[in-house]
Amino acid sequence: MAKASSKFYCKECGYESAKWMGQCPSCRAWNSFVEEPVLSASKVAGFGGKKASGSGRPPRQRPVKIDEVKLEQEDRMPTGFRELDRVLGGGIVVGSLVLLGGDPGIGKSTILLEVSRNLAAESNKKVLYISGEESLKQIRMRANRITEITGDISFMAETNIENIIETIEEEKPDFVVVDSIQTMYTETVTAAPGSVSQVRESASQLLRVAKENGIAIFLVGHVTKDGTVAGPKVLEHMVDVVLYFEGDNGGTLRILHGQKNRFGSTNEIAVFEMTGDGLREVLNPSELLLNGRPLHASGSVVTCGMEGTRPLLIEIQGLLVPSAFNLPRRTANGIDYNRLNMLIAIIEKRLNLNIGKYDAYVNITGGLRIAEPSMDLGIVLSLVSSYMDIEIPDDVMVFGEVGLSGEIRAVSNAEQRVEEASRLGFDRIMMPAFHAGRIDARNLKDVQILSVRTLKEAMAVLRK
Ligand code: TYD
Ligand code: MG
């Protein structure tokens, strides 16, 4: 009897091996190999070629000059969400394959249903929403919560890729949602849905349909414990855009950001709020992030971080309390832990404050993570304010990098940060002296600029 042929695949990167290994030689992940039936090459449909049928290899392509490549007039579709359009680089590109990852319950199905509705109702697009996770009834219930669904939009509860592709080729929609790629299976592979080879094969067949027919396809992808899309890394290589949907624990704020984008920048984020009737985009996140800020409390300071091209005003909260242990606790929420340690050392040495024996907690409200040196000054001031129990006035916004000698250094995008603060009504802005002289103050009549060179100078804001 012929031996059933199977191989071992790395769950992380898709590396193939004839035998099991403890560590993947390609991506160095431990214990990541799973045994799965081998793909037979004749059955695998690759991108660019036709479905491998009896006729053998696909027709040969002719090389062309770059200016012979025709660009379609309308090759981007607006999603109806300005924020999402910006993350995508200006709308959904026709013929693109987009992967949307995120924790369960974060709102992936909800946002894609809303995008489907917008495309059908506002842009007259033909939309096909395929769910492998929910029954048509469940989708209907969700749709009822959002708003009325109008336009050319159809739903299908299906997990078989061959059926899906037949339907897509017959119906020729403009936009397809596949929710989720881990529930889909193709007959060319005998492994179970969600396995490395199934996910890879299913995605590559959808990729072919997207490119050949100029259809934009969104795939929903589950994420693993450590927050990456489950299934092989090759999935991320295959698609044009990888988006992640994240939220603060228990809160209603949702942040969508690009991890990879062949059509735009990956620096942009979009902020949404989950409400009782669907997701709303938040056009003015600074206002939302500062909402509910404690006034007249020590340890709280407002600073401005950049997410892509957008300035975001955020509140940093610091807390210092005498430690009960020899080794004090340090907790950094939303900022880099090592950076916090460095800043505490700088405070000790340059401001002569003996805070090494204190437990230190720093928190960025709103569940954001910002790794930017411009936050340094805010972090230091929040800690010192907590230590001395002196509040930082509510009308002050601060930003700047802090160097090891306690000097305040220049950062990028100073002008935009100042504008954002002045827009939201801050009266005084503390910034590195470098920028103070260069800021165009013509549009900022009511704003007072506090220029600082060193941490010692910055302490002035704490004195009344
Ligand atoms: P869902 O889109 O099903 O998440 P995912 O597809 O990422 O798993 O979102 C489900 C959550 O969103 C659920 O906890 C309920 C909540 N929700 C609302 O708060 N308001 C709404 O209008 C909808 C549709 C869902
Ligand atoms: Mg879902």
GROMACS .gro file of C-alpha atoms and ligand atoms in nm:
model
  490
    1MET     CA    1   0.000   0.000   0.000
    2ALA     CA    2   0.129   0.346  -0.086
    3LYS     CA    3   0.232   0.545   0.217
    4ALA     CA    4   0.002   0.842   0.277
    5SER     CA    5   0.223   1.138   0.192
    6SER     CA    6   0.245   1.410   0.450
    7LYS     CA    7   0.492   1.675   0.544
    8PHE     CA    8   0.563   1.900   0.836
    9TYR     CA    9   0.492   2.270   0.811
   10CYS     CA   10   0.595   2.552   1.039
   11LYS     CA   11   0.282   2.720   1.174
   12GLU     CA   12   0.460   3.054   1.188
   13CYS     CA   13   0.623   3.089   0.850
   14GLY     CA   14   0.502   2.796   0.641
   15TYR     CA   15   0.849   2.634   0.616
   16GLU     CA   16   0.822   2.281   0.479
   17SER     CA   17   1.017   1.983   0.606
   18ALA     CA   18   1.012   1.606   0.560
   19LYS     CA   19   1.062   1.545   0.932
   20TRP     CA   20   0.949   1.705   1.253
   21MET     CA   21   1.187   1.957   1.408
   22GLY     CA   22   1.188   2.127   1.745
   23GLN     CA   23   1.294   2.463   1.603
   24CYS     CA   24   1.215   2.603   1.262
   25PRO     CA   25   1.541   2.665   1.071
   26SER     CA   26   1.375   2.947   0.880
   27CYS     CA   27   1.199   3.164   1.139
   28ARG     CA   28   1.356   3.011   1.455
   29ALA     CA   29   1.018   2.951   1.619
   30TRP     CA   30   1.013   2.666   1.871
   31ASN     CA   31   0.770   2.378   1.859
   32SER     CA   32   0.591   2.519   1.557
   33PHE     CA   33   0.583   2.215   1.326
   34VAL     CA   34   0.256   2.043   1.244
   35GLU     CA   35   0.204   1.741   1.021
   36GLU     CA   36  -0.023   1.791   0.723
   37PRO     CA   37  -0.094   1.607   0.398
   38VAL     CA   38   0.130   1.719   0.115
   39LEU     CA   39  -0.007   1.937  -0.167
   40SER     CA   40   0.017   1.780  -0.509
   41ALA     CA   41   0.171   2.033  -0.744
   42SER     CA   42  -0.074   1.963  -1.028
   43LYS     CA   43  -0.366   2.063  -0.809
   44VAL     CA   44  -0.219   2.381  -0.672
   45ALA     CA   45  -0.342   2.687  -0.853
   46GLY     CA   46  -0.079   2.957  -0.843
   47PHE     CA   47  -0.125   3.330  -0.881
   48GLY     CA   48  -0.099   3.452  -1.241
   49GLY     CA   49  -0.183   3.120  -1.394
   50LYS     CA   50  -0.522   2.974  -1.474
   51LYS     CA   51  -0.656   2.698  -1.256
   52ALA     CA   52  -0.430   2.403  -1.334
   53SER     CA   53  -0.656   2.189  -1.545
   54GLY     CA   54  -0.590   1.911  -1.796
   55SER     CA   55  -0.433   2.152  -2.045
   56GLY     CA   56  -0.110   2.186  -1.841
   57ARG     CA   57   0.072   2.513  -1.803
   58PRO     CA   58  -0.095   2.852  -1.824
   59PRO     CA   59  -0.070   3.075  -2.136
   60ARG     CA   60   0.258   3.264  -2.161
   61GLN     CA   61   0.256   3.635  -2.077
   62ARG     CA   62   0.421   3.897  -2.295
   63PRO     CA   63   0.659   4.144  -2.127
   64VAL     CA   64   0.538   4.505  -2.155
   65LYS     CA   65   0.686   4.851  -2.107
   66ILE     CA   66   0.574   5.035  -1.797
   67ASP     CA   67   0.389   5.307  -1.989
   68GLU     CA   68   0.189   5.045  -2.176
   69VAL     CA   69   0.030   4.945  -1.846
   70LYS     CA   70  -0.314   5.103  -1.841
   71LEU     CA   71  -0.427   5.257  -1.516
   72GLU     CA   72  -0.800   5.238  -1.467
   73GLN     CA   73  -0.971   5.570  -1.417
   74GLU     CA   74  -1.151   5.467  -1.104
   75ASP     CA   75  -0.916   5.230  -0.932
   76ARG     CA   76  -1.002   5.322  -0.572
   77MET     CA   77  -1.334   5.275  -0.400
   78PRO     CA   78  -1.417   5.500  -0.103
   79THR     CA   79  -1.529   5.292   0.195
   80GLY     CA   80  -1.761   5.557   0.335
   81PHE     CA   81  -1.525   5.593   0.631
   82ARG     CA   82  -1.280   5.878   0.578
   83GLU     CA   83  -1.054   5.738   0.847
   84LEU     CA   84  -1.039   5.391   0.694
   85ASP     CA   85  -0.977   5.539   0.350
   86ARG     CA   86  -0.674   5.718   0.488
   87VAL     CA   87  -0.533   5.400   0.641
   88LEU     CA   88  -0.583   5.222   0.309
   89GLY     CA   89  -0.400   5.504   0.129
   90GLY     CA   90  -0.712   5.659  -0.028
   91GLY     CA   91  -0.979   5.393  -0.054
   92ILE     CA   92  -0.994   5.027  -0.150
   93VAL     CA   93  -0.780   4.945  -0.452
   94VAL     CA   94  -0.965   4.747  -0.717
   95GLY     CA   95  -0.827   4.394  -0.741
   96SER     CA   96  -0.652   4.404  -0.405
   97LEU     CA   97  -0.648   4.138  -0.135
   98VAL     CA   98  -0.667   4.280   0.216
   99LEU     CA   99  -0.626   4.090   0.541
  100LEU     CA  100  -0.798   4.224   0.853
  101GLY     CA  101  -0.676   4.072   1.178
  102GLY     CA  102  -0.790   4.129   1.534
  103ASP     CA  103  -0.900   3.970   1.860
  104PRO     CA  104  -1.236   3.794   1.872
  105GLY     CA  105  -1.523   4.033   1.936
  106ILE     CA  106  -1.325   4.343   1.851
  107GLY     CA  107  -1.558   4.430   1.563
  108LYS     CA  108  -1.407   4.285   1.245
  109SER     CA  109  -1.735   4.149   1.112
  110THR     CA  110  -1.913   4.467   1.215
  111ILE     CA  111  -1.679   4.703   1.034
  112LEU     CA  112  -1.679   4.493   0.718
  113LEU     CA  113  -2.056   4.475   0.719
  114GLU     CA  114  -2.066   4.854   0.750
  115VAL     CA  115  -1.813   4.897   0.470
  116SER     CA  116  -2.020   4.657   0.256
  117ARG     CA  117  -2.331   4.861   0.327
  118ASN     CA  118  -2.154   5.188   0.240
  119LEU     CA  119  -2.013   5.051  -0.085
  120ALA     CA  120  -2.350   4.916  -0.192
  121ALA     CA  121  -2.561   5.210  -0.083
  122GLU     CA  122  -2.333   5.506  -0.153
  123SER     CA  123  -2.106   5.392  -0.438
  124ASN     CA  124  -2.345   5.158  -0.619
  125LYS     CA  125  -2.104   4.868  -0.592
  126LYS     CA  126  -2.202   4.505  -0.609
  127VAL     CA  127  -2.106   4.340  -0.282
  128LEU     CA  128  -2.085   3.977  -0.174
  129TYR     CA  129  -2.046   3.899   0.195
  130ILE     CA  130  -1.941   3.540   0.265
  131SER     CA  131  -1.947   3.415   0.620
  132GLY     CA  132  -1.806   3.086   0.736
  133GLU     CA  133  -1.869   3.168   1.100
  134GLU     CA  134  -2.221   3.297   1.124
  135SER     CA  135  -2.551   3.183   0.980
  136LEU     CA  136  -2.748   3.414   0.756
  137LYS     CA  137  -2.985   3.471   1.047
  138GLN     CA  138  -2.705   3.593   1.270
  139ILE     CA  139  -2.582   3.830   1.000
  140ARG     CA  140  -2.936   3.961   0.961
  141MET     CA  141  -2.953   4.026   1.334
  142ARG     CA  142  -2.627   4.217   1.324
  143ALA     CA  143  -2.740   4.412   1.019
  144ASN     CA  144  -3.057   4.511   1.201
  145ARG     CA  145  -2.849   4.665   1.476
  146ILE     CA  146  -2.645   4.875   1.238
  147THR     CA  147  -2.880   5.039   0.989
  148GLU     CA  148  -3.090   4.952   0.696
  149ILE     CA  149  -2.903   4.761   0.428
  150THR     CA  150  -2.983   4.882   0.080
  151GLY     CA  151  -2.829   4.837  -0.262
  152ASP     CA  152  -2.684   4.539  -0.442
  153ILE     CA  153  -2.550   4.333  -0.153
  154SER     CA  154  -2.588   3.958  -0.111
  155PHE     CA  155  -2.491   3.723   0.169
  156MET     CA  156  -2.375   3.367   0.162
  157ALA     CA  157  -2.294   3.122   0.440
  158GLU     CA  158  -2.027   2.905   0.278
  159THR     CA  159  -1.688   2.757   0.359
  160ASN     CA  160  -1.594   2.573   0.042
  161ILE     CA  161  -1.347   2.776  -0.164
  162GLU     CA  162  -1.439   2.610  -0.493
  163ASN     CA  163  -1.805   2.706  -0.443
  164ILE     CA  164  -1.706   3.055  -0.339
  165ILE     CA  165  -1.486   3.106  -0.643
  166GLU     CA  166  -1.755   2.976  -0.877
  167THR     CA  167  -2.003   3.218  -0.724
  168ILE     CA  168  -1.760   3.509  -0.750
  169GLU     CA  169  -1.684   3.432  -1.114
  170GLU     CA  170  -2.054   3.405  -1.193
  171GLU     CA  171  -2.174   3.707  -0.998
  172LYS     CA  172  -1.876   3.933  -1.065
  173PRO     CA  173  -1.912   4.151  -0.754
  174ASP     CA  174  -1.688   4.456  -0.701
  175PHE     CA  175  -1.621   4.380  -0.339
  176VAL     CA  176  -1.610   4.052  -0.149
  177VAL     CA  177  -1.573   3.984   0.224
  178VAL     CA  178  -1.450   3.641   0.335
  179ASP     CA  179  -1.516   3.605   0.708
  180SER     CA  180  -1.288   3.430   0.808
  181ILE     CA  181  -1.005   3.271   0.612
  182GLN     CA  182  -0.950   3.016   0.891
  183THR     CA  183  -1.295   2.864   0.837
  184MET     CA  184  -1.249   2.814   0.463
  185TYR     CA  185  -1.130   2.495   0.298
  186THR     CA  186  -1.033   2.397  -0.052
  187GLU     CA  187  -1.069   2.047  -0.194
  188THR     CA  188  -0.714   2.057  -0.332
  189VAL     CA  189  -0.583   2.004   0.020
  190THR     CA  190  -0.699   1.734   0.256
  191ALA     CA  191  -0.586   1.906   0.576
  192ALA     CA  192  -0.846   2.050   0.814
  193PRO     CA  193  -0.973   2.410   0.782
  194GLY     CA  194  -0.751   2.652   0.969
  195SER     CA  195  -0.438   2.443   0.911
  196VAL     CA  196  -0.129   2.592   0.752
  197SER     CA  197  -0.177   2.440   0.409
  198GLN     CA  198  -0.551   2.510   0.397
  199VAL     CA  199  -0.515   2.874   0.490
  200ARG     CA  200  -0.233   2.920   0.244
  201GLU     CA  201  -0.409   2.742  -0.042
  202SER     CA  202  -0.747   2.906   0.016
  203ALA     CA  203  -0.586   3.250   0.025
  204SER     CA  204  -0.381   3.189  -0.288
  205GLN     CA  205  -0.692   3.085  -0.479
  206LEU     CA  206  -0.876   3.396  -0.364
  207LEU     CA  207  -0.573   3.602  -0.461
  208ARG     CA  208  -0.592   3.464  -0.814
  209VAL     CA  209  -0.963   3.547  -0.844
  210ALA     CA  210  -0.907   3.897  -0.709
  211LYS     CA  211  -0.629   3.977  -0.955
  212GLU     CA  212  -0.785   3.813  -1.259
  213ASN     CA  213  -1.125   3.973  -1.219
  214GLY     CA  214  -1.028   4.304  -1.061
  215ILE     CA  215  -1.230   4.232  -0.748
  216ALA     CA  216  -1.131   4.369  -0.409
  217ILE     CA  217  -1.142   4.094  -0.148
  218PHE     CA  218  -1.120   4.145   0.228
  219LEU     CA  219  -1.018   3.843   0.435
  220VAL     CA  220  -1.084   3.832   0.806
  221GLY     CA  221  -0.801   3.661   0.992
  222HIS     CA  222  -0.799   3.534   1.349
  223VAL     CA  223  -0.508   3.629   1.565
  224THR     CA  224  -0.304   3.404   1.789
  225LYS     CA  225  -0.229   3.463   2.156
  226ASP     CA  226   0.069   3.682   2.077
  227GLY     CA  227  -0.135   3.898   1.844
  228THR     CA  228  -0.026   3.794   1.496
  229VAL     CA  229  -0.260   3.659   1.231
  230ALA     CA  230  -0.303   3.286   1.284
  231GLY     CA  231  -0.177   3.066   1.005
  232PRO     CA  232   0.146   3.095   0.819
  233LYS     CA  233   0.337   3.418   0.781
  234VAL     CA  234   0.314   3.353   0.407
  235LEU     CA  235  -0.045   3.473   0.430
  236GLU     CA  236   0.084   3.817   0.523
  237HIS     CA  237   0.331   3.804   0.235
  238MET     CA  238   0.061   3.706  -0.011
  239VAL     CA  239  -0.190   3.983   0.051
  240ASP     CA  240  -0.151   4.347  -0.054
  241VAL     CA  241  -0.257   4.504   0.273
  242VAL     CA  242  -0.255   4.378   0.632
  243LEU     CA  243  -0.472   4.571   0.877
  244TYR     CA  244  -0.504   4.515   1.250
  245PHE     CA  245  -0.802   4.611   1.455
  246GLU     CA  246  -0.723   4.673   1.821
  247GLY     CA  247  -0.901   4.809   2.123
  248ASP     CA  248  -0.841   4.910   2.480
  249ASN     CA  249  -0.940   4.637   2.719
  250GLY     CA  250  -1.309   4.665   2.793
  251GLY     CA  251  -1.336   5.011   2.639
  252THR     CA  252  -1.529   5.118   2.334
  253LEU     CA  253  -1.239   5.274   2.146
  254ARG     CA  254  -1.109   5.078   1.848
  255ILE     CA  255  -0.795   5.154   1.653
  256LEU     CA  256  -0.729   5.027   1.305
  257HIS     CA  257  -0.376   5.040   1.177
  258GLY     CA  258  -0.189   4.914   0.875
  259GLN     CA  259   0.088   4.660   0.924
  260LYS     CA  260   0.170   4.634   0.557
  261ASN     CA  261   0.032   4.834   0.267
  262ARG     CA  262   0.138   4.808  -0.096
  263PHE     CA  263  -0.072   5.114  -0.180
  264GLY     CA  264   0.000   5.357   0.101
  265SER     CA  265   0.175   5.434   0.424
  266THR     CA  266   0.157   5.206   0.727
  267ASN     CA  267   0.185   5.497   0.969
  268GLU     CA  268  -0.178   5.597   0.959
  269ILE     CA  269  -0.434   5.493   1.214
  270ALA     CA  270  -0.810   5.522   1.218
  271VAL     CA  271  -1.002   5.557   1.541
  272PHE     CA  272  -1.350   5.412   1.582
  273GLU     CA  273  -1.594   5.392   1.865
  274MET     CA  274  -1.817   5.087   1.919
  275THR     CA  275  -2.169   5.200   1.991
  276GLY     CA  276  -2.498   5.019   2.039
  277ASP     CA  277  -2.565   5.050   1.670
  278GLY     CA  278  -2.234   4.973   1.508
  279LEU     CA  279  -1.895   5.137   1.475
  280ARG     CA  280  -1.865   5.514   1.438
  281GLU     CA  281  -1.550   5.675   1.314
  282VAL     CA  282  -1.398   5.928   1.549
  283LEU     CA  283  -1.291   6.228   1.345
  284ASN     CA  284  -1.156   6.416   1.641
  285PRO     CA  285  -0.967   6.161   1.852
  286SER     CA  286  -0.775   6.418   2.059
  287GLU     CA  287  -1.099   6.548   2.201
  288LEU     CA  288  -1.217   6.198   2.284
  289LEU     CA  289  -0.884   6.099   2.438
  290LEU     CA  290  -0.881   6.401   2.667
  291ASN     CA  291  -1.243   6.359   2.763
  292GLY     CA  292  -1.283   6.294   3.136
  293ARG     CA  293  -0.935   6.414   3.224
  294PRO     CA  294  -0.902   6.480   3.596
  295LEU     CA  295  -0.857   6.851   3.660
  296HIS     CA  296  -0.638   6.971   3.945
  297ALA     CA  297  -0.480   6.628   3.998
  298SER     CA  298  -0.109   6.576   4.038
  299GLY     CA  299   0.063   6.330   3.808
  300SER     CA  300  -0.149   6.411   3.504
  301VAL     CA  301  -0.013   6.595   3.203
  302VAL     CA  302  -0.118   6.638   2.840
  303THR     CA  303   0.129   6.573   2.564
  304CYS     CA  304   0.110   6.523   2.191
  305GLY     CA  305   0.218   6.210   2.009
  306MET     CA  306   0.218   6.150   1.636
  307GLU     CA  307   0.038   5.853   1.483
  308GLY     CA  308   0.145   5.868   1.122
  309THR     CA  309   0.069   6.213   0.995
  310ARG     CA  310  -0.182   6.288   1.267
  311PRO     CA  311  -0.108   6.459   1.595
  312LEU     CA  312  -0.291   6.306   1.892
  313LEU     CA  313  -0.324   6.482   2.223
  314ILE     CA  314  -0.306   6.232   2.503
  315GLU     CA  315  -0.298   6.236   2.876
  316ILE     CA  316  -0.006   6.075   3.056
  317GLN     CA  317  -0.060   5.974   3.414
  318GLY     CA  318   0.229   5.904   3.646
  319LEU     CA  319   0.220   5.774   3.998
  320LEU     CA  320   0.511   5.740   4.242
  321VAL     CA  321   0.459   5.569   4.576
  322PRO     CA  322   0.719   5.453   4.830
  323SER     CA  323   0.794   5.090   4.762
  324ALA     CA  324   0.739   4.818   5.020
  325PHE     CA  325   1.008   4.605   4.855
  326ASN     CA  326   1.378   4.624   4.794
  327LEU     CA  327   1.322   4.609   4.423
  328PRO     CA  328   1.060   4.872   4.335
  329ARG     CA  329   0.786   4.792   4.086
  330ARG     CA  330   0.777   4.975   3.758
  331THR     CA  331   0.482   4.954   3.524
  332ALA     CA  332   0.465   5.116   3.183
  333ASN     CA  333   0.128   5.109   3.006
  334GLY     CA  334   0.144   5.235   2.652
  335ILE     CA  335   0.508   5.342   2.666
  336ASP     CA  336   0.836   5.156   2.640
  337TYR     CA  337   0.942   4.998   2.970
  338ASN     CA  338   1.313   5.058   2.914
  339ARG     CA  339   1.248   5.419   2.829
  340LEU     CA  340   1.068   5.457   3.163
  341ASN     CA  341   1.368   5.314   3.348
  342MET     CA  342   1.597   5.554   3.166
  343LEU     CA  343   1.380   5.855   3.245
  344ILE     CA  344   1.364   5.760   3.614
  345ALA     CA  345   1.744   5.743   3.618
  346ILE     CA  346   1.761   6.087   3.456
  347ILE     CA  347   1.522   6.232   3.715
  348GLU     CA  348   1.736   6.091   3.997
  349LYS     CA  349   2.064   6.218   3.861
  350ARG     CA  350   1.971   6.549   3.698
  351LEU     CA  351   1.697   6.671   3.928
  352ASN     CA  352   1.847   6.519   4.243
  353LEU     CA  353   1.516   6.361   4.336
  354ASN     CA  354   1.558   6.035   4.518
  355ILE     CA  355   1.283   5.836   4.349
  356GLY     CA  356   1.476   5.513   4.298
  357LYS     CA  357   1.305   5.360   4.600
  358TYR     CA  358   0.958   5.439   4.470
  359ASP     CA  359   0.718   5.219   4.278
  360ALA     CA  360   0.655   5.396   3.948
  361TYR     CA  361   0.348   5.360   3.731
  362VAL     CA  362   0.298   5.536   3.399
  363ASN     CA  363  -0.017   5.506   3.198
  364ILE     CA  364  -0.130   5.646   2.866
  365THR     CA  365  -0.504   5.684   2.872
  366GLY     CA  366  -0.721   5.550   2.592
  367GLY     CA  367  -0.521   5.227   2.559
  368LEU     CA  368  -0.287   5.375   2.301
  369ARG     CA  369   0.073   5.265   2.262
  370ILE     CA  370   0.306   5.540   2.161
  371ALA     CA  371   0.677   5.477   2.128
  372GLU     CA  372   0.802   5.824   2.050
  373PRO     CA  373   1.077   6.019   2.224
  374SER     CA  374   0.862   6.332   2.218
  375MET     CA  375   0.665   6.182   2.507
  376ASP     CA  376   0.970   6.195   2.738
  377LEU     CA  377   0.906   6.539   2.878
  378GLY     CA  378   0.545   6.450   2.956
  379ILE     CA  379   0.646   6.130   3.130
  380VAL     CA  380   0.910   6.304   3.342
  381LEU     CA  381   0.676   6.588   3.439
  382SER     CA  382   0.395   6.350   3.532
  383LEU     CA  383   0.627   6.154   3.761
  384VAL     CA  384   0.779   6.460   3.922
  385SER     CA  385   0.435   6.615   3.965
  386SER     CA  386   0.317   6.300   4.139
  387TYR     CA  387   0.629   6.289   4.359
  388MET     CA  388   0.600   6.650   4.470
  389ASP     CA  389   0.221   6.635   4.470
  390ILE     CA  390   0.195   6.957   4.273
  391GLU     CA  391  -0.048   6.967   3.986
  392ILE     CA  392   0.045   7.070   3.635
  393PRO     CA  393  -0.193   7.346   3.520
  394ASP     CA  394  -0.473   7.217   3.293
  395ASP     CA  395  -0.405   7.463   3.015
  396VAL     CA  396  -0.049   7.339   2.954
  397MET     CA  397   0.058   7.094   2.686
  398VAL     CA  398   0.418   6.969   2.684
  399PHE     CA  399   0.634   6.778   2.440
  400GLY     CA  400   1.005   6.713   2.384
  401GLU     CA  401   1.269   6.445   2.405
  402VAL     CA  402   1.479   6.423   2.721
  403GLY     CA  403   1.848   6.343   2.682
  404LEU     CA  404   2.073   6.169   2.936
  405SER     CA  405   2.218   6.497   3.061
  406GLY     CA  406   1.871   6.630   3.125
  407GLU     CA  407   1.865   6.844   2.811
  408ILE     CA  408   1.539   6.888   2.619
  409ARG     CA  409   1.587   6.794   2.257
  410ALA     CA  410   1.407   6.873   1.935
  411VAL     CA  411   1.146   6.634   1.792
  412SER     CA  412   0.971   6.601   1.457
  413ASN     CA  413   0.645   6.769   1.350
  414ALA     CA  414   0.659   7.039   1.618
  415GLU     CA  415   0.435   7.272   1.421
  416GLN     CA  416   0.156   7.018   1.388
  417ARG     CA  417   0.165   6.938   1.758
  418VAL     CA  418   0.136   7.305   1.843
  419GLU     CA  419  -0.155   7.353   1.604
  420GLU     CA  420  -0.344   7.058   1.749
  421ALA     CA  421  -0.298   7.190   2.103
  422SER     CA  422  -0.405   7.540   2.007
  423ARG     CA  423  -0.708   7.398   1.823
  424LEU     CA  424  -0.820   7.228   2.141
  425GLY     CA  425  -0.779   7.541   2.345
  426PHE     CA  426  -0.450   7.496   2.532
  427ASP     CA  427  -0.305   7.832   2.636
  428ARG     CA  428   0.053   7.737   2.705
  429ILE     CA  429   0.278   7.494   2.523
  430MET     CA  430   0.609   7.382   2.669
  431MET     CA  431   0.852   7.277   2.400
  432PRO     CA  432   1.224   7.240   2.326
  433ALA     CA  433   1.395   7.578   2.283
  434PHE     CA  434   1.499   7.465   1.936
  435HIS     CA  435   1.141   7.483   1.814
  436ALA     CA  436   1.031   7.783   2.014
  437GLY     CA  437   1.215   8.025   1.786
  438ARG     CA  438   1.101   7.855   1.468
  439ILE     CA  439   0.730   7.811   1.525
  440ASP     CA  440   0.525   8.040   1.308
  441ALA     CA  441   0.327   8.221   1.576
  442ARG     CA  442   0.110   8.420   1.338
  443ASN     CA  443  -0.184   8.181   1.355
  444LEU     CA  444  -0.137   8.122   1.724
  445LYS     CA  445  -0.218   8.452   1.884
  446ASP     CA  446  -0.360   8.319   2.207
  447VAL     CA  447  -0.093   8.061   2.270
  448GLN     CA  448   0.201   8.127   2.496
  449ILE     CA  449   0.513   7.931   2.414
  450LEU     CA  450   0.727   7.811   2.704
  451SER     CA  451   1.071   7.740   2.567
  452VAL     CA  452   1.288   7.504   2.773
  453ARG     CA  453   1.648   7.386   2.737
  454THR     CA  454   1.685   7.158   3.037
  455LEU     CA  455   1.471   6.957   3.274
  456LYS     CA  456   1.550   7.206   3.550
  457GLU     CA  457   1.395   7.484   3.343
  458ALA     CA  458   1.094   7.263   3.273
  459MET     CA  459   1.031   7.232   3.648
  460ALA     CA  460   0.916   7.595   3.640
  461VAL     CA  461   0.576   7.476   3.521
  462LEU     CA  462   0.535   7.301   3.856
  463ARG     CA  463   0.585   7.617   4.056
  464LYS     CA  464   0.300   7.850   4.098
  465TYD     P1  465  -1.788   4.141   1.588
  465TYD     O1  466  -1.789   4.230   1.470
  465TYD     O2  467  -1.874   4.020   1.584
  465TYD     O3  468  -1.639   4.098   1.623
  465TYD     P2  469  -1.540   4.002   1.543
  465TYD     O4  470  -1.600   3.974   1.411
  465TYD     O5  471  -1.414   4.080   1.540
  465TYD     O6  472  -1.526   3.881   1.627
  465TYD     O7  473  -1.824   4.232   1.714
  465TYD     C1  474  -1.890   4.180   1.818
  465TYD     C2  475  -1.889   4.269   1.936
  465TYD     O8  476  -1.930   4.401   1.909
  465TYD     C3  477  -1.987   4.213   2.034
  465TYD     O9  478  -1.921   4.201   2.158
  465TYD     C4  479  -2.099   4.311   2.039
  465TYD     C5  480  -2.040   4.438   1.990
  465TYD     N1  481  -2.133   4.517   1.909
  465TYD     C6  482  -2.179   4.639   1.958
  465TYD    O10  483  -2.143   4.682   2.068
  465TYD     N2  484  -2.262   4.715   1.880
  465TYD     C7  485  -2.304   4.674   1.758
  465TYD    O11  486  -2.381   4.745   1.692
  465TYD     C8  487  -2.258   4.547   1.709
  465TYD     C9  488  -2.303   4.497   1.576
  465TYD    C10  489  -2.172   4.474   1.788
  466MG      MG  490  -1.669   3.792   1.333
   0.00000   0.00000   0.00000
